[in-house]
């Protein structure tokens, strides 16, 4: 059956003429784009090109120098700095992090930590970098939100951790979510298809997805 515009789901994210500036230098934009449900955007560019700045702006943690963005529903922003306490164990950290929006049963948290092989009763400072990055996948796995903003999510993850993230992304997009991510090393083979956006101080107008 032919779909009319009316029956299409709303885009998960819309940017209108958004410009990012740091220290008086234009990093990117103006960016004008719509990211549809079920679609993924891969931010590309060398160190310092403004990928983190854009992700933080999309998360609402930073104002753009011009233009604006609209999100359809809540977003998870998973960046380099995580809201985790080094002296608490993984279980206590997840209770605090996820409990800010809705309580998740301890049994569910424990089962997930075991499945991801993240030690749950050791202070976080004793975990490896990869174990911490696995922990950072918990919100994505345990609390659905329509938009994911992921800054270098594959950093420090081994092959099994990468596969877990690929599977999460597949099911997120299949259920109508959308995501924007940065990834220096390219994306693993199992990751869903992404549109690429190379950042720079130039006009970029596009639609990602239908
Ligand atoms: N807190 C800050 N104050 C001032 N300038 C900053 C700050 N954070 C980043 N910058 C500058 O903004 C520019 C973009 O940085 P950003 O971290 O967004 O780039 P990136 O593409 O994510 O880099 P990388 O690939 O190295 O992670 C850089 O020139 C950086 O020096």
PDB file of C-alpha atoms and ligand atoms in Angstrom:
ATOM      1  CA  UNK A   1       0.000   0.000   0.000  1.00  0.00           C
ATOM      2  CA  UNK A   2       1.283   3.454  -0.867  1.00  0.00           C
ATOM      3  CA  UNK A   3       2.136   5.595   2.160  1.00  0.00           C
ATOM      4  CA  UNK A   4       1.123   9.228   2.270  1.00  0.00           C
ATOM      5  CA  UNK A   5       3.137  11.838   4.163  1.00  0.00           C
ATOM      6  CA  UNK A   6       0.461  11.833   6.875  1.00  0.00           C
ATOM      7  CA  UNK A   7       1.055   8.162   7.737  1.00  0.00           C
ATOM      8  CA  UNK A   8       4.827   8.523   8.097  1.00  0.00           C
ATOM      9  CA  UNK A   9       6.134   8.523  11.675  1.00  0.00           C
ATOM     10  CA  UNK A  10       7.557  11.892  12.728  1.00  0.00           C
ATOM     11  CA  UNK A  11      11.345  12.275  12.392  1.00  0.00           C
ATOM     12  CA  UNK A  12      13.194  11.502  15.603  1.00  0.00           C
ATOM     13  CA  UNK A  13      15.432  14.519  15.177  1.00  0.00           C
ATOM     14  CA  UNK A  14      15.245  17.689  13.090  1.00  0.00           C
ATOM     15  CA  UNK A  15      18.056  20.225  12.697  1.00  0.00           C
ATOM     16  CA  UNK A  16      17.372  23.608  11.168  1.00  0.00           C
ATOM     17  CA  UNK A  17      20.337  25.701  10.104  1.00  0.00           C
ATOM     18  CA  UNK A  18      22.333  24.616  13.136  1.00  0.00           C
ATOM     19  CA  UNK A  19      25.849  26.012  13.483  1.00  0.00           C
ATOM     20  CA  UNK A  20      28.523  25.024  15.999  1.00  0.00           C
ATOM     21  CA  UNK A  21      31.221  27.482  17.038  1.00  0.00           C
ATOM     22  CA  UNK A  22      34.081  27.101  19.527  1.00  0.00           C
ATOM     23  CA  UNK A  23      36.426  29.940  20.477  1.00  0.00           C
ATOM     24  CA  UNK A  24      35.134  32.050  17.578  1.00  0.00           C
ATOM     25  CA  UNK A  25      35.778  29.288  14.983  1.00  0.00           C
ATOM     26  CA  UNK A  26      32.910  27.701  13.059  1.00  0.00           C
ATOM     27  CA  UNK A  27      33.248  23.942  13.438  1.00  0.00           C
ATOM     28  CA  UNK A  28      30.238  22.771  11.475  1.00  0.00           C
ATOM     29  CA  UNK A  29      27.093  23.901   9.759  1.00  0.00           C
ATOM     30  CA  UNK A  30      24.714  25.258   8.919  1.00  0.00           C
ATOM     31  CA  UNK A  31      23.239  21.748   9.229  1.00  0.00           C
ATOM     32  CA  UNK A  32      19.668  21.126   8.140  1.00  0.00           C
ATOM     33  CA  UNK A  33      18.471  17.555   8.369  1.00  0.00           C
ATOM     34  CA  UNK A  34      15.710  15.217   9.421  1.00  0.00           C
ATOM     35  CA  UNK A  35      16.571  11.852  10.942  1.00  0.00           C
ATOM     36  CA  UNK A  36      13.719   9.375  10.475  1.00  0.00           C
ATOM     37  CA  UNK A  37      12.610   6.634  12.814  1.00  0.00           C
ATOM     38  CA  UNK A  38      14.725   3.544  12.123  1.00  0.00           C
ATOM     39  CA  UNK A  39      17.691   5.562  10.767  1.00  0.00           C
ATOM     40  CA  UNK A  40      21.288   6.071  11.816  1.00  0.00           C
ATOM     41  CA  UNK A  41      23.773   8.878  11.198  1.00  0.00           C
ATOM     42  CA  UNK A  42      27.539   8.409  11.499  1.00  0.00           C
ATOM     43  CA  UNK A  43      29.448  11.631  12.294  1.00  0.00           C
ATOM     44  CA  UNK A  44      32.885  11.711  10.724  1.00  0.00           C
ATOM     45  CA  UNK A  45      35.818  14.087  10.867  1.00  0.00           C
ATOM     46  CA  UNK A  46      39.332  14.371  12.276  1.00  0.00           C
ATOM     47  CA  UNK A  47      40.195  15.144  15.890  1.00  0.00           C
ATOM     48  CA  UNK A  48      38.821  18.520  16.846  1.00  0.00           C
ATOM     49  CA  UNK A  49      36.281  18.705  14.006  1.00  0.00           C
ATOM     50  CA  UNK A  50      33.419  19.000  16.483  1.00  0.00           C
ATOM     51  CA  UNK A  51      31.783  15.561  16.717  1.00  0.00           C
ATOM     52  CA  UNK A  52      31.506  15.680  20.504  1.00  0.00           C
ATOM     53  CA  UNK A  53      30.369  19.300  20.360  1.00  0.00           C
ATOM     54  CA  UNK A  54      27.591  18.338  17.928  1.00  0.00           C
ATOM     55  CA  UNK A  55      26.472  15.331  19.983  1.00  0.00           C
ATOM     56  CA  UNK A  56      26.358  17.470  23.142  1.00  0.00           C
ATOM     57  CA  UNK A  57      24.372  20.100  21.258  1.00  0.00           C
ATOM     58  CA  UNK A  58      21.903  17.470  20.033  1.00  0.00           C
ATOM     59  CA  UNK A  59      21.566  16.265  23.627  1.00  0.00           C
ATOM     60  CA  UNK A  60      20.637  19.780  24.741  1.00  0.00           C
ATOM     61  CA  UNK A  61      23.790  20.149  26.872  1.00  0.00           C
ATOM     62  CA  UNK A  62      25.088  23.035  24.783  1.00  0.00           C
ATOM     63  CA  UNK A  63      23.382  25.775  22.777  1.00  0.00           C
ATOM     64  CA  UNK A  64      24.126  26.071  19.042  1.00  0.00           C
ATOM     65  CA  UNK A  65      25.604  29.356  17.816  1.00  0.00           C
ATOM     66  CA  UNK A  66      22.718  29.573  15.327  1.00  0.00           C
ATOM     67  CA  UNK A  67      19.688  27.522  14.341  1.00  0.00           C
ATOM     68  CA  UNK A  68      18.080  24.886  16.508  1.00  0.00           C
ATOM     69  CA  UNK A  69      17.196  21.222  16.831  1.00  0.00           C
ATOM     70  CA  UNK A  70      14.030  19.423  17.831  1.00  0.00           C
ATOM     71  CA  UNK A  71      13.962  15.967  19.354  1.00  0.00           C
ATOM     72  CA  UNK A  72      10.926  13.706  19.232  1.00  0.00           C
ATOM     73  CA  UNK A  73      10.972  12.198  22.719  1.00  0.00           C
ATOM     74  CA  UNK A  74      13.797  11.540  25.145  1.00  0.00           C
ATOM     75  CA  UNK A  75      17.401  10.832  24.202  1.00  0.00           C
ATOM     76  CA  UNK A  76      20.241   8.864  25.752  1.00  0.00           C
ATOM     77  CA  UNK A  77      23.549  10.693  25.421  1.00  0.00           C
ATOM     78  CA  UNK A  78      26.427   8.331  26.158  1.00  0.00           C
ATOM     79  CA  UNK A  79      29.642  10.319  26.057  1.00  0.00           C
ATOM     80  CA  UNK A  80      33.179   9.950  27.387  1.00  0.00           C
ATOM     81  CA  UNK A  81      32.287  11.229  30.849  1.00  0.00           C
ATOM     82  CA  UNK A  82      29.653   8.982  32.387  1.00  0.00           C
ATOM     83  CA  UNK A  83      27.538   9.818  35.441  1.00  0.00           C
ATOM     84  CA  UNK A  84      29.222   7.073  37.461  1.00  0.00           C
ATOM     85  CA  UNK A  85      30.832   7.066  40.911  1.00  0.00           C
ATOM     86  CA  UNK A  86      34.225   5.345  41.152  1.00  0.00           C
ATOM     87  CA  UNK A  87      33.781   4.266  44.763  1.00  0.00           C
ATOM     88  CA  UNK A  88      30.448   2.489  44.151  1.00  0.00           C
ATOM     89  CA  UNK A  89      30.015  -0.886  42.514  1.00  0.00           C
ATOM     90  CA  UNK A  90      28.367  -1.419  39.130  1.00  0.00           C
ATOM     91  CA  UNK A  91      25.022  -2.433  40.588  1.00  0.00           C
ATOM     92  CA  UNK A  92      24.794   0.662  42.820  1.00  0.00           C
ATOM     93  CA  UNK A  93      25.854   2.853  39.921  1.00  0.00           C
ATOM     94  CA  UNK A  94      23.163   1.465  37.645  1.00  0.00           C
ATOM     95  CA  UNK A  95      20.530   1.836  40.362  1.00  0.00           C
ATOM     96  CA  UNK A  96      21.429   5.528  40.605  1.00  0.00           C
ATOM     97  CA  UNK A  97      21.874   6.200  36.875  1.00  0.00           C
ATOM     98  CA  UNK A  98      18.750   4.438  35.635  1.00  0.00           C
ATOM     99  CA  UNK A  99      16.737   5.194  38.751  1.00  0.00           C
ATOM    100  CA  UNK A 100      16.772   8.887  37.813  1.00  0.00           C
ATOM    101  CA  UNK A 101      14.120   8.213  35.175  1.00  0.00           C
ATOM    102  CA  UNK A 102      12.420   5.002  36.318  1.00  0.00           C
ATOM    103  CA  UNK A 103      13.266   2.298  38.787  1.00  0.00           C
ATOM    104  CA  UNK A 104      14.637  -0.894  37.282  1.00  0.00           C
ATOM    105  CA  UNK A 105      14.425  -4.108  39.286  1.00  0.00           C
ATOM    106  CA  UNK A 106      17.705  -5.192  40.914  1.00  0.00           C
ATOM    107  CA  UNK A 107      17.204  -8.706  39.516  1.00  0.00           C
ATOM    108  CA  UNK A 108      17.091  -7.275  35.985  1.00  0.00           C
ATOM    109  CA  UNK A 109      20.217  -5.169  36.576  1.00  0.00           C
ATOM    110  CA  UNK A 110      22.091  -8.132  38.054  1.00  0.00           C
ATOM    111  CA  UNK A 111      21.118 -10.440  35.222  1.00  0.00           C
ATOM    112  CA  UNK A 112      22.245  -7.878  32.667  1.00  0.00           C
ATOM    113  CA  UNK A 113      25.590  -7.271  34.414  1.00  0.00           C
ATOM    114  CA  UNK A 114      26.209 -11.025  34.551  1.00  0.00           C
ATOM    115  CA  UNK A 115      25.293 -11.452  30.908  1.00  0.00           C
ATOM    116  CA  UNK A 116      27.694  -8.637  29.968  1.00  0.00           C
ATOM    117  CA  UNK A 117      30.344 -10.047  32.323  1.00  0.00           C
ATOM    118  CA  UNK A 118      30.681  -6.814  34.266  1.00  0.00           C
ATOM    119  CA  UNK A 119      31.707  -7.495  37.888  1.00  0.00           C
ATOM    120  CA  UNK A 120      28.851  -6.170  39.993  1.00  0.00           C
ATOM    121  CA  UNK A 121      30.295  -5.990  43.497  1.00  0.00           C
ATOM    122  CA  UNK A 122      33.651  -4.283  42.948  1.00  0.00           C
ATOM    123  CA  UNK A 123      34.130  -0.511  43.114  1.00  0.00           C
ATOM    124  CA  UNK A 124      34.124   0.940  39.634  1.00  0.00           C
ATOM    125  CA  UNK A 125      37.710   2.151  39.970  1.00  0.00           C
ATOM    126  CA  UNK A 126      38.748  -1.526  39.908  1.00  0.00           C
ATOM    127  CA  UNK A 127      37.095  -2.198  36.550  1.00  0.00           C
ATOM    128  CA  UNK A 128      38.940  -2.190  33.237  1.00  0.00           C
ATOM    129  CA  UNK A 129      38.248   0.437  30.569  1.00  0.00           C
ATOM    130  CA  UNK A 130      36.330  -2.122  28.498  1.00  0.00           C
ATOM    131  CA  UNK A 131      34.245  -3.260  31.480  1.00  0.00           C
ATOM    132  CA  UNK A 132      33.283   0.368  32.102  1.00  0.00           C
ATOM    133  CA  UNK A 133      32.328   0.807  28.446  1.00  0.00           C
ATOM    134  CA  UNK A 134      30.161  -2.307  28.681  1.00  0.00           C
ATOM    135  CA  UNK A 135      28.485  -0.787  31.730  1.00  0.00           C
ATOM    136  CA  UNK A 136      27.738   2.312  29.642  1.00  0.00           C
ATOM    137  CA  UNK A 137      25.537   0.154  27.373  1.00  0.00           C
ATOM    138  CA  UNK A 138      23.126  -0.555  30.236  1.00  0.00           C
ATOM    139  CA  UNK A 139      20.807   2.425  29.648  1.00  0.00           C
ATOM    140  CA  UNK A 140      20.498   1.488  25.976  1.00  0.00           C
ATOM    141  CA  UNK A 141      19.657  -2.114  26.823  1.00  0.00           C
ATOM    142  CA  UNK A 142      17.422  -1.550  29.833  1.00  0.00           C
ATOM    143  CA  UNK A 143      15.555   1.717  29.314  1.00  0.00           C
ATOM    144  CA  UNK A 144      14.206   2.369  25.825  1.00  0.00           C
ATOM    145  CA  UNK A 145      14.426   5.952  24.563  1.00  0.00           C
ATOM    146  CA  UNK A 146      13.711   6.885  20.936  1.00  0.00           C
ATOM    147  CA  UNK A 147      16.993   8.672  20.221  1.00  0.00           C
ATOM    148  CA  UNK A 148      20.545   7.538  21.008  1.00  0.00           C
ATOM    149  CA  UNK A 149      23.492   9.940  20.833  1.00  0.00           C
ATOM    150  CA  UNK A 150      26.706   7.920  21.166  1.00  0.00           C
ATOM    151  CA  UNK A 151      30.191   9.414  21.312  1.00  0.00           C
ATOM    152  CA  UNK A 152      32.804   6.819  20.299  1.00  0.00           C
ATOM    153  CA  UNK A 153      30.777   3.956  21.805  1.00  0.00           C
ATOM    154  CA  UNK A 154      33.146   1.273  20.442  1.00  0.00           C
ATOM    155  CA  UNK A 155      36.195   2.676  22.261  1.00  0.00           C
ATOM    156  CA  UNK A 156      37.772  -0.003  24.487  1.00  0.00           C
ATOM    157  CA  UNK A 157      35.131  -2.628  23.623  1.00  0.00           C
ATOM    158  CA  UNK A 158      36.396  -6.073  22.625  1.00  0.00           C
ATOM    159  CA  UNK A 159      34.751  -8.139  19.866  1.00  0.00           C
ATOM    160  CA  UNK A 160      32.047  -9.489  22.183  1.00  0.00           C
ATOM    161  CA  UNK A 161      31.253  -5.999  23.509  1.00  0.00           C
ATOM    162  CA  UNK A 162      31.090  -4.668  19.962  1.00  0.00           C
ATOM    163  CA  UNK A 163      28.704  -7.462  18.937  1.00  0.00           C
ATOM    164  CA  UNK A 164      26.477  -6.670  21.904  1.00  0.00           C
ATOM    165  CA  UNK A 165      26.305  -3.007  20.858  1.00  0.00           C
ATOM    166  CA  UNK A 166      25.603  -3.967  17.231  1.00  0.00           C
ATOM    167  CA  UNK A 167      22.708  -6.179  18.348  1.00  0.00           C
ATOM    168  CA  UNK A 168      21.311  -3.431  20.578  1.00  0.00           C
ATOM    169  CA  UNK A 169      21.493  -0.925  17.714  1.00  0.00           C
ATOM    170  CA  UNK A 170      19.786  -3.351  15.315  1.00  0.00           C
ATOM    171  CA  UNK A 171      16.840  -3.880  17.629  1.00  0.00           C
ATOM    172  CA  UNK A 172      16.664  -0.161  18.537  1.00  0.00           C
ATOM    173  CA  UNK A 173      16.328   0.835  14.869  1.00  0.00           C
ATOM    174  CA  UNK A 174      13.968  -2.045  14.099  1.00  0.00           C
ATOM    175  CA  UNK A 175      11.631  -0.820  16.832  1.00  0.00           C
ATOM    176  CA  UNK A 176      11.520   2.723  15.420  1.00  0.00           C
ATOM    177  CA  UNK A 177      14.406   4.326  17.284  1.00  0.00           C
ATOM    178  CA  UNK A 178      17.096   6.453  15.656  1.00  0.00           C
ATOM    179  CA  UNK A 179      20.725   7.108  16.493  1.00  0.00           C
ATOM    180  CA  UNK A 180      23.640   9.441  15.857  1.00  0.00           C
ATOM    181  CA  UNK A 181      27.148   8.248  16.653  1.00  0.00           C
ATOM    182  CA  UNK A 182      30.800   9.060  16.191  1.00  0.00           C
ATOM    183  CA  UNK A 183      33.342   6.303  15.597  1.00  0.00           C
ATOM    184  CA  UNK A 184      36.927   6.943  14.549  1.00  0.00           C
ATOM    185  CA  UNK A 185      37.833   3.406  13.609  1.00  0.00           C
ATOM    186  CA  UNK A 186      34.872   2.827  11.318  1.00  0.00           C
ATOM    187  CA  UNK A 187      31.907   0.676  12.248  1.00  0.00           C
ATOM    188  CA  UNK A 188      31.982  -3.099  12.839  1.00  0.00           C
ATOM    189  CA  UNK A 189      30.508  -5.250  10.076  1.00  0.00           C
ATOM    190  CA  UNK A 190      27.447  -6.125  12.171  1.00  0.00           C
ATOM    191  CA  UNK A 191      26.419  -2.516  12.729  1.00  0.00           C
ATOM    192  CA  UNK A 192      23.276  -1.315  10.918  1.00  0.00           C
ATOM    193  CA  UNK A 193      23.657   0.778   7.757  1.00  0.00           C
ATOM    194  CA  UNK A 194      24.372   4.449   8.499  1.00  0.00           C
ATOM    195  CA  UNK A 195      24.316   7.666   6.534  1.00  0.00           C
ATOM    196  CA  UNK A 196      27.679   9.460   6.856  1.00  0.00           C
ATOM    197  CA  UNK A 197      28.012  13.141   7.732  1.00  0.00           C
ATOM    198  CA  UNK A 198      31.504  14.583   7.441  1.00  0.00           C
ATOM    199  CA  UNK A 199      31.717  17.642   9.655  1.00  0.00           C
ATOM    200  CA  UNK A 200      33.006  20.969   8.433  1.00  0.00           C
ATOM    201  CA  UNK A 201      32.072  24.626   8.160  1.00  0.00           C
ATOM    202  CA  UNK A 202      29.742  24.267   5.173  1.00  0.00           C
ATOM    203  CA  UNK A 203      26.071  23.930   4.320  1.00  0.00           C
ATOM    204  CA  UNK A 204      24.736  20.404   4.704  1.00  0.00           C
ATOM    205  CA  UNK A 205      21.115  19.696   3.905  1.00  0.00           C
ATOM    206  CA  UNK A 206      19.752  16.183   3.958  1.00  0.00           C
ATOM    207  CA  UNK A 207      17.198  13.635   4.985  1.00  0.00           C
ATOM    208  CA  UNK A 208      18.318  10.459   6.707  1.00  0.00           C
ATOM    209  CA  UNK A 209      15.891   7.580   6.226  1.00  0.00           C
ATOM    210  CA  UNK A 210      12.540   7.763   4.444  1.00  0.00           C
TER     211      UNK A 210
HETATM  212  N1  LIG B   1      35.561  22.896  26.787  1.00  0.00           N
HETATM  213  C1  LIG B   1      36.084  23.433  25.683  1.00  0.00           C
HETATM  214  N2  LIG B   1      36.414  24.734  25.651  1.00  0.00           N
HETATM  215  C2  LIG B   1      36.927  25.293  24.542  1.00  0.00           C
HETATM  216  N3  LIG B   1      37.153  24.634  23.387  1.00  0.00           N
HETATM  217  C3  LIG B   1      36.830  23.333  23.372  1.00  0.00           C
HETATM  218  C4  LIG B   1      36.293  22.658  24.498  1.00  0.00           C
HETATM  219  N4  LIG B   1      36.074  21.377  24.176  1.00  0.00           N
HETATM  220  C5  LIG B   1      36.475  21.248  22.901  1.00  0.00           C
HETATM  221  N5  LIG B   1      36.935  22.413  22.417  1.00  0.00           N
HETATM  222  C6  LIG B   1      37.441  22.664  21.073  1.00  0.00           C
HETATM  223  O1  LIG B   1      36.366  22.476  20.169  1.00  0.00           O
HETATM  224  C7  LIG B   1      36.818  21.831  18.988  1.00  0.00           C
HETATM  225  C8  LIG B   1      35.955  20.605  18.748  1.00  0.00           C
HETATM  226  O2  LIG B   1      36.180  19.665  19.780  1.00  0.00           O
HETATM  227  P1  LIG B   1      35.350  18.314  19.847  1.00  0.00           P
HETATM  228  O3  LIG B   1      35.739  17.628  21.107  1.00  0.00           O
HETATM  229  O4  LIG B   1      33.915  18.608  19.635  1.00  0.00           O
HETATM  230  O5  LIG B   1      35.924  17.555  18.558  1.00  0.00           O
HETATM  231  P2  LIG B   1      35.862  16.009  18.165  1.00  0.00           P
HETATM  232  O6  LIG B   1      35.617  15.958  16.690  1.00  0.00           O
HETATM  233  O7  LIG B   1      34.886  15.290  19.025  1.00  0.00           O
HETATM  234  O8  LIG B   1      37.328  15.557  18.488  1.00  0.00           O
HETATM  235  P3  LIG B   1      37.982  14.106  18.786  1.00  0.00           P
HETATM  236  O9  LIG B   1      37.904  13.328  17.512  1.00  0.00           O
HETATM  237  O10 LIG B   1      39.368  14.441  19.164  1.00  0.00           O
HETATM  238  O11 LIG B   1      37.203  13.485  19.915  1.00  0.00           O
HETATM  239  C9  LIG B   1      38.295  21.535  19.168  1.00  0.00           C
HETATM  240  O12 LIG B   1      39.044  22.495  18.485  1.00  0.00           O
HETATM  241  C10 LIG B   1      38.490  21.660  20.672  1.00  0.00           C
HETATM  242  O13 LIG B   1      39.791  22.131  20.960  1.00  0.00           O
END
